[in-house]
Amino acid sequence: MRIELARRRSRWFLIIALVAGMSLFVAACGSDDDDGGGGDETTAESGEATAEAPKCGLGNGEEATGEPIKLGAIATKQPGTDFSDIPNTASAFFECVNDNGGINGHPVEHIVETEQTDPGQDAALARKLIEDDGVAGIVGSTSLIECDVNHEYYEQQGFYVINSGIAPTCWSTPNSAPVNMGPRY
């Protein structure tokens, strides 16, 4: 049963990663206009600037209604260090995906937890997300210590993590996929 659950999580993780990657690719391409110029388009009637609305998800404007796909994130948030903007940005993207058909009709529920660089708290949050909340993956985590504290637990549970790598462990663990430049930039 555990193997089947791990396979199901891996399949959802792959789907989510592909959707996120394709969405970023499409967003990076921008609009394709015929004039080749970089200026604002204007309407002939009003002279006001117009822009095409960005699309995410299926881009169909229909709210996702299926069973939610739960994802989690852990971020450091304490006096002097607040990385919660990163998972909150991921949450905003998932809201847009949900408003545009979700992932094959399923909305994404992004559960963001914050920690204060306490290893016990960090470990408890990872277990809460996986065991209590039942997340299918960890996406958008940005923590000073989370990779060091939780990477073995994630490996045991068959979880792959898309995160911002801060701790050196983020860069040397096979189940961590940091999206930032890392320690060698």
PDB file of C-alpha atoms in Angstrom:
ATOM      1  CA  MET A   1       0.000   0.000   0.000  1.00  0.00           C
ATOM      2  CA  ARG A   2       2.856   2.374   0.807  1.00  0.00           C
ATOM      3  CA  ILE A   3       4.450   1.725  -2.577  1.00  0.00           C
ATOM      4  CA  GLU A   4       1.152   2.435  -4.348  1.00  0.00           C
ATOM      5  CA  LEU A   5       0.738   5.672  -2.368  1.00  0.00           C
ATOM      6  CA  ALA A   6       4.302   6.700  -3.220  1.00  0.00           C
ATOM      7  CA  ARG A   7       3.660   5.993  -6.921  1.00  0.00           C
ATOM      8  CA  ARG A   8       0.458   8.024  -6.822  1.00  0.00           C
ATOM      9  CA  ARG A   9       2.288  10.910  -5.139  1.00  0.00           C
ATOM     10  CA  SER A  10       5.090  10.689  -7.702  1.00  0.00           C
ATOM     11  CA  ARG A  11       2.563  10.793 -10.538  1.00  0.00           C
ATOM     12  CA  TRP A  12       0.809  13.869  -9.080  1.00  0.00           C
ATOM     13  CA  PHE A  13       4.157  15.507  -8.384  1.00  0.00           C
ATOM     14  CA  LEU A  14       5.186  14.965 -12.008  1.00  0.00           C
ATOM     15  CA  ILE A  15       1.896  16.394 -13.292  1.00  0.00           C
ATOM     16  CA  ILE A  16       2.205  19.428 -11.020  1.00  0.00           C
ATOM     17  CA  ALA A  17       5.841  19.977 -11.965  1.00  0.00           C
ATOM     18  CA  LEU A  18       4.991  19.753 -15.673  1.00  0.00           C
ATOM     19  CA  VAL A  19       2.075  22.189 -15.344  1.00  0.00           C
ATOM     20  CA  ALA A  20       4.197  24.631 -13.344  1.00  0.00           C
ATOM     21  CA  GLY A  21       7.088  24.336 -15.791  1.00  0.00           C
ATOM     22  CA  MET A  22       4.883  24.788 -18.846  1.00  0.00           C
ATOM     23  CA  SER A  23       3.120  27.739 -17.227  1.00  0.00           C
ATOM     24  CA  LEU A  24       6.450  29.411 -16.549  1.00  0.00           C
ATOM     25  CA  PHE A  25       7.554  28.676 -20.121  1.00  0.00           C
ATOM     26  CA  VAL A  26       4.365  30.126 -21.596  1.00  0.00           C
ATOM     27  CA  ALA A  27       4.579  33.187 -19.346  1.00  0.00           C
ATOM     28  CA  ALA A  28       8.183  33.756 -20.390  1.00  0.00           C
ATOM     29  CA  CYS A  29       7.225  33.674 -24.064  1.00  0.00           C
ATOM     30  CA  GLY A  30       4.939  36.678 -23.671  1.00  0.00           C
ATOM     31  CA  SER A  31       2.571  37.787 -26.383  1.00  0.00           C
ATOM     32  CA  ASP A  32       3.310  37.399 -30.068  1.00  0.00           C
ATOM     33  CA  ASP A  33       2.276  40.560 -31.870  1.00  0.00           C
ATOM     34  CA  ASP A  34       2.837  41.340 -35.536  1.00  0.00           C
ATOM     35  CA  ASP A  35       4.442  44.769 -35.228  1.00  0.00           C
ATOM     36  CA  GLY A  36       7.604  43.494 -33.511  1.00  0.00           C
ATOM     37  CA  GLY A  37       7.711  46.637 -31.370  1.00  0.00           C
ATOM     38  CA  GLY A  38       8.027  46.672 -27.632  1.00  0.00           C
ATOM     39  CA  GLY A  39       5.600  49.529 -26.974  1.00  0.00           C
ATOM     40  CA  ASP A  40       2.108  49.405 -25.525  1.00  0.00           C
ATOM     41  CA  GLU A  41      -0.736  48.587 -27.864  1.00  0.00           C
ATOM     42  CA  THR A  42      -3.513  51.157 -28.032  1.00  0.00           C
ATOM     43  CA  THR A  43      -7.047  50.898 -29.286  1.00  0.00           C
ATOM     44  CA  ALA A  44      -7.973  53.058 -32.243  1.00  0.00           C
ATOM     45  CA  GLU A  45     -11.177  54.301 -30.639  1.00  0.00           C
ATOM     46  CA  SER A  46     -10.064  55.384 -27.189  1.00  0.00           C
ATOM     47  CA  GLY A  47      -6.302  55.671 -27.448  1.00  0.00           C
ATOM     48  CA  GLU A  48      -6.017  53.793 -24.129  1.00  0.00           C
ATOM     49  CA  ALA A  49      -3.391  51.108 -23.643  1.00  0.00           C
ATOM     50  CA  THR A  50      -4.638  47.529 -23.653  1.00  0.00           C
ATOM     51  CA  ALA A  51      -2.882  44.338 -22.671  1.00  0.00           C
ATOM     52  CA  GLU A  52      -3.772  40.709 -23.001  1.00  0.00           C
ATOM     53  CA  ALA A  53      -4.502  39.115 -19.635  1.00  0.00           C
ATOM     54  CA  PRO A  54      -1.974  36.460 -18.619  1.00  0.00           C
ATOM     55  CA  LYS A  55      -3.209  32.872 -18.614  1.00  0.00           C
ATOM     56  CA  CYS A  56      -2.480  30.090 -16.182  1.00  0.00           C
ATOM     57  CA  GLY A  57      -3.761  26.575 -15.785  1.00  0.00           C
ATOM     58  CA  LEU A  58      -6.015  25.609 -18.654  1.00  0.00           C
ATOM     59  CA  GLY A  59      -6.733  29.296 -19.267  1.00  0.00           C
ATOM     60  CA  ASN A  60     -10.441  28.585 -19.646  1.00  0.00           C
ATOM     61  CA  GLY A  61     -11.797  30.880 -16.913  1.00  0.00           C
ATOM     62  CA  GLU A  62     -13.683  27.986 -15.305  1.00  0.00           C
ATOM     63  CA  GLU A  63     -13.186  27.261 -11.621  1.00  0.00           C
ATOM     64  CA  ALA A  64     -11.739  23.837 -10.810  1.00  0.00           C
ATOM     65  CA  THR A  65     -14.262  21.665  -8.973  1.00  0.00           C
ATOM     66  CA  GLY A  66     -12.694  18.217  -8.560  1.00  0.00           C
ATOM     67  CA  GLU A  67     -11.105  16.732  -5.465  1.00  0.00           C
ATOM     68  CA  PRO A  68      -8.270  19.059  -4.356  1.00  0.00           C
ATOM     69  CA  ILE A  69      -4.631  18.194  -4.891  1.00  0.00           C
ATOM     70  CA  LYS A  70      -2.970  19.154  -1.622  1.00  0.00           C
ATOM     71  CA  LEU A  71       0.544  20.592  -1.642  1.00  0.00           C
ATOM     72  CA  GLY A  72       2.523  21.935   1.295  1.00  0.00           C
ATOM     73  CA  ALA A  73       5.339  24.376   2.008  1.00  0.00           C
ATOM     74  CA  ILE A  74       7.410  25.405   5.009  1.00  0.00           C
ATOM     75  CA  ALA A  75       8.939  28.880   5.252  1.00  0.00           C
ATOM     76  CA  THR A  76      11.075  30.652   7.817  1.00  0.00           C
ATOM     77  CA  LYS A  77       9.210  33.624   9.300  1.00  0.00           C
ATOM     78  CA  GLN A  78      10.741  35.261  12.341  1.00  0.00           C
ATOM     79  CA  PRO A  79      11.973  38.725  13.324  1.00  0.00           C
ATOM     80  CA  GLY A  80      14.620  39.707  10.782  1.00  0.00           C
ATOM     81  CA  THR A  81      14.004  36.790   8.403  1.00  0.00           C
ATOM     82  CA  ASP A  82      10.754  36.386   6.500  1.00  0.00           C
ATOM     83  CA  PHE A  83      10.772  34.026   3.518  1.00  0.00           C
ATOM     84  CA  SER A  84       6.983  33.597   3.445  1.00  0.00           C
ATOM     85  CA  ASP A  85       6.668  35.657   0.237  1.00  0.00           C
ATOM     86  CA  ILE A  86       8.050  32.753  -1.782  1.00  0.00           C
ATOM     87  CA  PRO A  87       5.447  30.112  -0.871  1.00  0.00           C
ATOM     88  CA  ASN A  88       2.768  32.827  -0.863  1.00  0.00           C
ATOM     89  CA  THR A  89       3.705  33.580  -4.482  1.00  0.00           C
ATOM     90  CA  ALA A  90       3.326  29.881  -5.296  1.00  0.00           C
ATOM     91  CA  SER A  91      -0.098  29.997  -3.595  1.00  0.00           C
ATOM     92  CA  ALA A  92      -1.099  32.968  -5.767  1.00  0.00           C
ATOM     93  CA  PHE A  93      -0.109  31.038  -8.886  1.00  0.00           C
ATOM     94  CA  PHE A  94      -2.135  28.023  -7.744  1.00  0.00           C
ATOM     95  CA  GLU A  95      -5.151  30.305  -7.138  1.00  0.00           C
ATOM     96  CA  CYS A  96      -4.877  31.428 -10.756  1.00  0.00           C
ATOM     97  CA  VAL A  97      -4.600  27.793 -11.876  1.00  0.00           C
ATOM     98  CA  ASN A  98      -7.710  26.969  -9.809  1.00  0.00           C
ATOM     99  CA  ASP A  99      -9.636  29.850 -11.415  1.00  0.00           C
ATOM    100  CA  ASN A 100      -8.732  28.455 -14.839  1.00  0.00           C
ATOM    101  CA  GLY A 101      -9.658  24.788 -14.668  1.00  0.00           C
ATOM    102  CA  GLY A 102      -7.087  23.538 -12.161  1.00  0.00           C
ATOM    103  CA  ILE A 103      -5.027  20.484 -13.045  1.00  0.00           C
ATOM    104  CA  ASN A 104      -7.329  18.256 -15.079  1.00  0.00           C
ATOM    105  CA  GLY A 105     -10.259  19.832 -13.225  1.00  0.00           C
ATOM    106  CA  HIS A 106      -8.715  19.421  -9.760  1.00  0.00           C
ATOM    107  CA  PRO A 107      -8.002  22.553  -7.696  1.00  0.00           C
ATOM    108  CA  VAL A 108      -4.651  22.875  -5.926  1.00  0.00           C
ATOM    109  CA  GLU A 109      -4.789  23.471  -2.176  1.00  0.00           C
ATOM    110  CA  HIS A 110      -1.435  24.961  -1.108  1.00  0.00           C
ATOM    111  CA  ILE A 111      -0.909  24.710   2.664  1.00  0.00           C
ATOM    112  CA  VAL A 112       1.834  27.069   3.878  1.00  0.00           C
ATOM    113  CA  GLU A 113       3.353  26.598   7.334  1.00  0.00           C
ATOM    114  CA  THR A 114       5.870  28.965   8.941  1.00  0.00           C
ATOM    115  CA  GLU A 115       8.670  28.127  11.352  1.00  0.00           C
ATOM    116  CA  GLN A 116      11.148  30.047  13.487  1.00  0.00           C
ATOM    117  CA  THR A 117      14.353  27.995  12.904  1.00  0.00           C
ATOM    118  CA  ASP A 118      13.420  25.505  15.611  1.00  0.00           C
ATOM    119  CA  PRO A 119      14.354  21.975  14.432  1.00  0.00           C
ATOM    120  CA  GLY A 120      11.597  20.353  16.503  1.00  0.00           C
ATOM    121  CA  GLN A 121       8.992  22.704  15.073  1.00  0.00           C
ATOM    122  CA  ASP A 122      10.296  22.151  11.545  1.00  0.00           C
ATOM    123  CA  ALA A 123      10.126  18.357  11.896  1.00  0.00           C
ATOM    124  CA  ALA A 124       6.611  18.539  13.364  1.00  0.00           C
ATOM    125  CA  LEU A 125       5.405  20.737  10.484  1.00  0.00           C
ATOM    126  CA  ALA A 126       6.723  18.299   7.866  1.00  0.00           C
ATOM    127  CA  ARG A 127       4.939  15.425   9.592  1.00  0.00           C
ATOM    128  CA  LYS A 128       1.751  17.487   9.915  1.00  0.00           C
ATOM    129  CA  LEU A 129       1.748  18.294   6.200  1.00  0.00           C
ATOM    130  CA  ILE A 130       2.366  14.698   5.135  1.00  0.00           C
ATOM    131  CA  GLU A 131       0.586  12.630   7.777  1.00  0.00           C
ATOM    132  CA  ASP A 132      -2.276  14.900   8.897  1.00  0.00           C
ATOM    133  CA  ASP A 133      -2.950  17.130   5.878  1.00  0.00           C
ATOM    134  CA  GLY A 134      -2.139  14.400   3.334  1.00  0.00           C
ATOM    135  CA  VAL A 135      -0.195  16.565   0.889  1.00  0.00           C
ATOM    136  CA  ALA A 136       0.930  15.002  -2.392  1.00  0.00           C
ATOM    137  CA  GLY A 137       4.115  17.092  -2.532  1.00  0.00           C
ATOM    138  CA  ILE A 138       6.092  19.967  -1.052  1.00  0.00           C
ATOM    139  CA  VAL A 139       6.324  23.030  -3.322  1.00  0.00           C
ATOM    140  CA  GLY A 140       7.714  26.485  -2.529  1.00  0.00           C
ATOM    141  CA  SER A 141       9.467  25.761   0.766  1.00  0.00           C
ATOM    142  CA  THR A 142      12.041  28.363   1.755  1.00  0.00           C
ATOM    143  CA  SER A 143      13.578  27.757   5.146  1.00  0.00           C
ATOM    144  CA  LEU A 144      16.950  28.244   6.740  1.00  0.00           C
ATOM    145  CA  ILE A 145      16.986  24.724   8.222  1.00  0.00           C
ATOM    146  CA  GLU A 146      14.219  22.656   6.623  1.00  0.00           C
ATOM    147  CA  CYS A 147      16.437  20.639   4.256  1.00  0.00           C
ATOM    148  CA  ASP A 148      18.810  19.731   7.074  1.00  0.00           C
ATOM    149  CA  VAL A 149      15.989  18.756   9.413  1.00  0.00           C
ATOM    150  CA  ASN A 150      13.544  17.005   7.065  1.00  0.00           C
ATOM    151  CA  HIS A 151      15.404  15.569   4.066  1.00  0.00           C
ATOM    152  CA  GLU A 152      15.700  12.042   5.539  1.00  0.00           C
ATOM    153  CA  TYR A 153      12.001  12.024   6.479  1.00  0.00           C
ATOM    154  CA  TYR A 154      11.040  13.167   2.972  1.00  0.00           C
ATOM    155  CA  GLU A 155      13.216  10.430   1.458  1.00  0.00           C
ATOM    156  CA  GLN A 156      11.611   7.784   3.712  1.00  0.00           C
ATOM    157  CA  GLN A 157       8.148   8.995   2.670  1.00  0.00           C
ATOM    158  CA  GLY A 158       9.021   9.072  -1.051  1.00  0.00           C
ATOM    159  CA  PHE A 159       8.592  12.838  -1.304  1.00  0.00           C
ATOM    160  CA  TYR A 160      10.355  15.128  -3.742  1.00  0.00           C
ATOM    161  CA  VAL A 161      10.572  18.758  -2.715  1.00  0.00           C
ATOM    162  CA  ILE A 162      10.602  21.842  -4.959  1.00  0.00           C
ATOM    163  CA  ASN A 163      12.212  24.497  -2.788  1.00  0.00           C
ATOM    164  CA  SER A 164      14.552  27.442  -2.577  1.00  0.00           C
ATOM    165  CA  GLY A 165      17.812  25.896  -1.498  1.00  0.00           C
ATOM    166  CA  ILE A 166      19.369  27.668   1.453  1.00  0.00           C
ATOM    167  CA  ALA A 167      20.983  24.945   3.569  1.00  0.00           C
ATOM    168  CA  PRO A 168      23.789  22.998   1.830  1.00  0.00           C
ATOM    169  CA  THR A 169      21.752  19.800   2.219  1.00  0.00           C
ATOM    170  CA  CYS A 170      19.239  21.183  -0.305  1.00  0.00           C
ATOM    171  CA  TRP A 171      21.924  20.921  -2.985  1.00  0.00           C
ATOM    172  CA  SER A 172      23.183  17.442  -2.132  1.00  0.00           C
ATOM    173  CA  THR A 173      19.938  15.559  -1.512  1.00  0.00           C
ATOM    174  CA  PRO A 174      18.442  13.654  -4.476  1.00  0.00           C
ATOM    175  CA  ASN A 175      14.841  14.368  -3.451  1.00  0.00           C
ATOM    176  CA  SER A 176      15.310  18.162  -3.294  1.00  0.00           C
ATOM    177  CA  ALA A 177      14.920  20.332  -6.394  1.00  0.00           C
ATOM    178  CA  PRO A 178      16.048  23.868  -5.524  1.00  0.00           C
ATOM    179  CA  VAL A 179      14.890  26.449  -8.063  1.00  0.00           C
ATOM    180  CA  ASN A 180      17.330  29.208  -7.133  1.00  0.00           C
ATOM    181  CA  MET A 181      20.955  29.580  -8.208  1.00  0.00           C
ATOM    182  CA  GLY A 182      22.371  28.100  -5.043  1.00  0.00           C
ATOM    183  CA  PRO A 183      25.707  28.339  -3.321  1.00  0.00           C
ATOM    184  CA  ARG A 184      27.879  28.495  -6.447  1.00  0.00           C
ATOM    185  CA  TYR A 185      26.601  31.636  -8.086  1.00  0.00           C
TER     186      TYR A 185
END
